[in-house]
Coordinates of C-alpha atoms in Angstrom, one line a residue:
P24 CA 60.9 131.4 172.7
Y25 CA 59.5 134.7 173.8
H26 CA 61.2 138.0 174.5
A27 CA 60.0 140.8 176.8
R28 CA 59.3 144.2 175.2
M29 CA 58.4 147.6 176.8
G30 CA 55.0 148.9 175.9
Q31 CA 54.0 152.5 175.4
K32 CA 52.9 153.0 179.0
G33 CA 55.9 151.2 180.5
A34 CA 54.3 147.8 180.9
W35 CA 56.1 144.8 179.6
H36 CA 54.4 142.3 177.3
E37 CA 55.6 139.3 175.4
M38 CA 56.7 139.3 171.8
K39 CA 57.2 136.2 169.8
S40 CA 60.6 135.9 168.2
E41 CA 58.8 135.1 164.9
D42 CA 57.7 138.7 164.9
R43 CA 61.3 139.8 164.3
Y44 CA 62.8 141.0 161.0
V45 CA 66.5 140.8 160.2
G46 CA 68.4 143.0 157.8
I47 CA 71.9 142.1 156.7
D48 CA 74.2 144.5 154.9
V49 CA 76.8 142.4 153.0
S50 CA 80.2 143.7 152.0
K51 CA 83.3 141.8 150.9
E52 CA 84.8 141.5 154.4
R53 CA 81.9 142.0 156.8
L54 CA 78.3 141.2 157.5
D55 CA 76.4 143.9 159.4
V56 CA 73.2 142.6 161.1
A57 CA 70.2 144.6 162.5
I58 CA 67.0 143.2 164.0
R59 CA 63.6 144.9 164.2
P60 CA 61.7 145.7 166.4
G61 CA 64.5 146.8 168.7
E62 CA 68.0 148.1 168.3
E63 CA 69.9 144.8 168.3
Q64 CA 72.9 145.0 165.9
W65 CA 76.2 143.1 165.5
S66 CA 78.8 142.3 162.8
A67 CA 80.4 139.1 161.6
D68 CA 83.2 138.3 159.1
N69 CA 82.0 137.4 155.7
E70 CA 83.8 134.0 155.6
E71 CA 82.9 130.5 156.5
E72 CA 83.3 130.7 160.3
G73 CA 81.5 134.1 160.6
I74 CA 78.6 132.9 158.4
G75 CA 78.3 129.8 160.5
G76 CA 78.1 131.8 163.7
L77 CA 75.6 134.2 162.2
V78 CA 73.3 131.4 161.0
S79 CA 73.4 129.7 164.4
R80 CA 72.5 132.9 166.2
L81 CA 69.6 133.5 163.8
Q82 CA 68.3 130.0 164.2
E83 CA 68.0 130.7 167.9
T84 CA 66.2 134.0 167.1
R85 CA 63.8 132.3 164.7
P86 CA 63.0 135.5 162.8
A87 CA 59.9 136.0 160.5
L88 CA 62.1 137.1 157.7
V89 CA 65.8 137.7 156.8
V90 CA 66.4 140.4 154.2
L91 CA 69.6 140.9 152.1
E92 CA 70.4 143.2 149.2
A93 CA 71.7 141.7 146.0
T94 CA 75.4 142.7 146.0
G95 CA 76.7 141.2 142.8
G96 CA 77.5 137.7 144.2
L97 CA 78.9 138.7 147.7
E98 CA 75.7 137.5 149.2
V99 CA 75.6 134.0 147.6
A100 CA 77.5 132.1 150.3
L101 CA 75.4 133.6 153.1
T102 CA 72.1 133.2 151.3
A103 CA 72.9 129.6 150.6
A104 CA 73.8 129.0 154.3
L105 CA 70.6 130.7 155.5
A106 CA 68.4 128.8 153.0
S107 CA 70.1 125.5 154.0
A108 CA 69.3 126.2 157.6
Q109 CA 65.6 126.6 156.7
L110 CA 65.6 130.3 157.6
P111 CA 63.1 132.5 155.6
V112 CA 65.5 134.6 153.5
V113 CA 64.8 136.9 150.6
V114 CA 67.3 138.8 148.4
V115 CA 65.9 142.2 147.3
N116 CA 67.0 144.7 144.7
P117 CA 69.2 147.5 146.3
R118 CA 67.1 150.0 144.5
Q119 CA 64.0 149.0 146.4
V120 CA 65.8 149.6 149.7
R121 CA 67.3 152.9 148.6
D122 CA 63.8 154.1 147.5
F123 CA 62.4 153.0 150.9
A124 CA 65.3 154.8 152.7
R125 CA 64.6 158.1 150.8
A126 CA 60.9 157.8 151.5
T127 CA 61.5 157.4 155.2
G128 CA 64.2 160.2 155.3
Q129 CA 67.1 157.9 156.1
L130 CA 69.7 158.8 153.5
A131 CA 73.0 158.5 155.5
K132 CA 75.4 156.0 154.1
T133 CA 77.0 153.9 156.8
D134 CA 77.0 150.1 157.1
R135 CA 75.1 150.1 160.4
L136 CA 72.4 152.4 159.1
D137 CA 72.1 150.2 156.0
A138 CA 71.5 147.1 158.0
S139 CA 68.9 148.9 160.1
V140 CA 67.2 150.3 157.0
I141 CA 67.1 146.8 155.4
A142 CA 65.5 145.4 158.6
R143 CA 63.0 148.3 158.7
F144 CA 62.3 147.6 155.0
G145 CA 61.5 143.9 155.7
E146 CA 59.3 144.8 158.7
A147 CA 57.3 147.4 156.8
L148 CA 56.9 145.7 153.4
K149 CA 57.3 142.0 154.3
P150 CA 58.6 140.8 150.9
S151 CA 57.8 137.1 150.3
P152 CA 60.8 134.7 150.3
R153 CA 61.4 133.6 146.7
P154 CA 62.9 130.3 145.4
L155 CA 66.6 130.6 145.3
P156 CA 69.0 128.8 142.9
D157 CA 70.5 125.6 144.2
A158 CA 74.2 124.8 144.0
Q159 CA 73.9 123.6 140.4
S160 CA 72.1 126.8 139.3
Q161 CA 74.8 128.9 141.0
A162 CA 77.5 127.0 139.1
L163 CA 75.5 127.6 136.0
A164 CA 75.2 131.3 136.7
A165 CA 79.0 131.4 137.2
L166 CA 79.6 129.8 133.8
L167 CA 77.2 132.2 132.2
T168 CA 79.0 135.2 133.7
R169 CA 82.3 133.9 132.4
R170 CA 80.7 133.4 129.0
R171 CA 79.6 137.0 128.9
Q172 CA 83.1 138.1 129.9
V173 CA 84.6 136.0 127.1
V174 CA 82.1 137.4 124.5
T175 CA 83.0 141.0 125.6
M176 CA 86.7 140.3 125.2
L177 CA 86.1 138.7 121.9
T178 CA 84.1 141.7 120.6
S179 CA 86.8 144.1 121.8
E180 CA 89.6 142.1 120.1
K181 CA 87.7 141.9 116.8
N182 CA 87.2 145.7 116.9
R183 CA 90.9 146.3 117.6
L184 CA 91.9 144.0 114.7
H185 CA 90.4 146.5 112.2
T186 CA 92.7 149.3 113.3
A187 CA 95.8 147.3 114.5
S188 CA 99.1 147.8 112.9
R189 CA 100.9 144.9 111.2
P190 CA 103.2 144.0 114.1
V191 CA 100.4 143.3 116.5
R192 CA 97.7 141.9 114.1
R193 CA 99.0 138.3 114.4
Q194 CA 99.0 138.4 118.2
I195 CA 95.4 139.7 118.2
Q196 CA 94.3 137.0 115.7
Q197 CA 95.9 134.4 118.0
H198 CA 94.0 135.8 121.0
I199 CA 90.7 135.8 119.0
A200 CA 91.3 132.1 118.1
W201 CA 91.9 131.3 121.8
L202 CA 88.8 133.2 122.9
E203 CA 86.6 131.5 120.3
K204 CA 87.9 128.1 121.5
S205 CA 87.2 129.1 125.1
L206 CA 83.7 130.2 124.2
T207 CA 83.0 126.8 122.5
K208 CA 84.3 125.0 125.7
L209 CA 82.1 127.3 127.9
D210 CA 79.0 126.4 125.8
A211 CA 79.8 122.7 126.2
D212 CA 80.2 123.2 130.0
L213 CA 76.9 124.9 130.1
G214 CA 75.2 122.1 128.3
D215 CA 76.9 119.5 130.6
S216 CA 75.6 121.4 133.7
L217 CA 72.1 121.3 132.4
R218 CA 72.3 117.6 131.7
E219 CA 73.6 116.8 135.2
S220 CA 70.2 117.8 136.7
P221 CA 66.9 116.2 135.6
L222 CA 65.0 119.3 136.7
W223 CA 67.2 121.6 134.7
R224 CA 67.1 119.3 131.7
E225 CA 63.3 119.2 131.8
S226 CA 63.0 122.9 132.1
D227 CA 65.5 123.5 129.3
N228 CA 63.5 121.1 127.0
L229 CA 60.3 122.9 127.9
L230 CA 61.7 126.4 127.2
R231 CA 63.5 125.4 124.0
S232 CA 60.3 123.8 122.5
V233 CA 59.1 127.4 122.0
P234 CA 60.1 128.9 118.6
G235 CA 62.4 131.8 119.3
V236 CA 63.9 130.4 122.4
G237 CA 67.5 129.2 121.8
H238 CA 70.3 128.0 123.9
V239 CA 71.4 131.4 125.3
L240 CA 68.0 132.6 126.3
S241 CA 67.1 129.3 127.9
V242 CA 70.3 129.2 130.0
T243 CA 70.0 132.8 130.9
L244 CA 66.4 132.3 132.2
L245 CA 67.3 129.2 134.1
A246 CA 70.4 130.7 135.7
E247 CA 69.2 134.2 136.4
L248 CA 65.5 134.0 136.7
P249 CA 64.8 131.1 139.1
E250 CA 61.4 132.6 139.9
L251 CA 60.2 131.7 136.4
G252 CA 57.2 129.4 136.8
T253 CA 56.5 130.4 140.4
L254 CA 55.0 133.9 140.0
D255 CA 52.0 135.2 138.1
R256 CA 52.5 137.0 134.7
R257 CA 52.4 140.5 136.2
Q258 CA 55.0 139.7 138.9
I259 CA 57.4 138.0 136.5
A260 CA 57.1 140.8 134.0
S261 CA 57.8 143.4 136.8
L262 CA 60.8 141.3 138.0
V263 CA 62.4 141.3 134.5
G264 CA 61.5 144.9 133.9
V265 CA 59.1 144.6 130.9
A266 CA 55.9 145.6 132.8
P267 CA 54.5 149.0 131.8
L268 CA 54.6 151.4 134.8
N269 CA 52.7 154.6 135.2
R270 CA 54.6 157.9 135.5
D271 CA 51.8 160.1 136.9
S272 CA 52.1 163.0 139.3
G273 CA 49.0 164.9 140.5
T274 CA 46.8 165.7 137.6
M275 CA 49.6 165.0 135.1
R276 CA 49.4 161.7 133.3
G277 CA 52.7 160.5 131.9
K278 CA 53.4 157.8 129.4
R279 CA 53.6 154.2 130.6
T280 CA 57.2 153.0 130.5
V281 CA 59.3 150.0 131.5
W282 CA 62.3 150.4 133.7
G283 CA 64.4 148.5 136.3
G284 CA 64.4 144.7 136.5
R285 CA 67.1 142.3 135.5
A286 CA 69.0 143.8 132.6
R287 CA 70.8 140.6 131.6
V288 CA 67.6 138.6 131.4
R289 CA 65.9 141.4 129.5
A290 CA 68.7 141.6 127.0
A291 CA 68.5 137.9 126.2
L292 CA 64.7 138.1 126.1
Y293 CA 65.0 140.9 123.6
M294 CA 67.1 138.9 121.2
G295 CA 64.9 135.9 121.5
T296 CA 61.8 138.0 120.9
L297 CA 63.3 139.4 117.7
V298 CA 63.6 135.8 116.4
A299 CA 60.1 135.0 117.7
T300 CA 58.5 137.8 115.7
R301 CA 59.7 136.0 112.6
Y302 CA 59.3 132.3 113.4
N303 CA 56.9 132.0 116.3
P304 CA 53.3 132.0 114.9
V305 CA 51.8 133.5 118.1
I306 CA 54.4 136.2 118.7
K307 CA 54.5 137.0 115.0
A308 CA 50.8 137.5 114.7
F309 CA 50.7 139.5 117.9
Y310 CA 53.5 141.8 116.6
Q311 CA 51.9 142.3 113.2
R312 CA 48.6 143.1 114.9
L313 CA 50.1 145.8 117.1
C314 CA 52.0 147.3 114.2
A315 CA 48.9 147.3 112.1
A316 CA 47.1 149.2 114.9
G317 CA 49.7 152.0 114.6
K318 CA 51.8 151.0 117.6
P319 CA 55.5 152.1 117.4
K320 CA 57.7 149.1 116.6
K321 CA 59.7 149.5 119.8
L322 CA 56.5 149.5 121.9
A323 CA 55.2 146.5 119.9
L324 CA 58.4 144.6 120.5
T325 CA 58.3 145.3 124.2
A326 CA 54.8 144.0 124.4
C327 CA 56.0 140.8 122.5
M328 CA 58.8 140.4 125.1
R329 CA 56.2 140.5 127.8
K330 CA 53.9 138.0 126.0
L331 CA 56.8 135.6 125.3
L332 CA 57.9 135.8 129.0
S333 CA 54.3 135.1 130.1
I334 CA 54.1 132.1 127.8
L335 CA 57.3 130.7 129.2
N336 CA 56.3 131.4 132.8
S337 CA 53.0 129.5 132.2
M338 CA 54.7 126.6 130.6
L339 CA 57.1 126.1 133.4
K340 CA 54.4 126.5 136.0
H341 CA 52.2 123.8 134.4
G342 CA 55.0 121.7 132.9
T343 CA 53.6 121.8 129.4
Q344 CA 55.6 121.9 126.2
W345 CA 54.8 124.2 123.2
G346 CA 52.4 122.4 121.0
P347 CA 49.9 124.1 118.6
P348 CA 47.0 124.4 118.5
Q349 CA 46.4 124.1 122.2
M350 CA 49.4 126.2 123.2
Q351 CA 48.7 128.8 120.6
T352 CA 45.1 129.1 121.9
T353 CA 46.3 129.4 125.5
A354 CA 49.0 131.9 124.5
L355 CA 46.5 134.2 122.8
L356 CA 44.6 134.5 126.1
I357 CA 47.7 135.4 128.2

């Protein structure tokens, strides 16, 4: 379908609906929608009926892109519905939209303005839709979140045990035992979820063939970095937050640093890289070479994280297992 649009001199001309960009601001109760170009805005309830109506309306509009902010899980149902309806949807980091809003002088914080800014962000920057987790990967992500919660509670209870008085020590010990049992069950559930999907199982096997990549890192990458294997090495490093970024201003040249990205993925990658610097021949040699060249250990470890991530990204992209000497030769060139 086509829609009429007023030109600069008052003449109407036709605009394809595919030229339209949709921004959706997601909250717990409501979905605020804005479409660019133009001033079309409306709201829907963030529940099954409201999402269904929104999706149907957007299918009629046939937009070029639908942009949402990542909101800690509130956007999952809507994103899944949009993707199932074959609408081009992309979930972006809220920080990107905030930076864009500041750059364009739109700093007011209202729901309607947020939806408009998200739509303007999509129209101006046109982020590419990325692969989204399917229902199984979303279930895996939920299990992983619960595992982190249990680990946090377990750590807190063990810390309390050191200073607890005699009357409460037994109760804390019982709670620790229950949490450890729950953690064991969660790990088993995570393994079962992987085995239910041939794709996940294949990906898990590929990742865990690399020295330094264990169960936790593999599951974290599969659940929280679905783009792994679909982007180039620079894009995936930037997405995780291990790509060195310049901090320059005018004639001042700052140090290159890493920031942003997905903190949970980066934390798991850090622990895996520590192991890899001891047991992975490629990462170990790379780390030792950087240290011998006088690089600070923290900087060398970050570089190793980036290298390990690039290797894993390449392996998933090409479906190849770790296998010296071919893989080592390839890894040294990454």
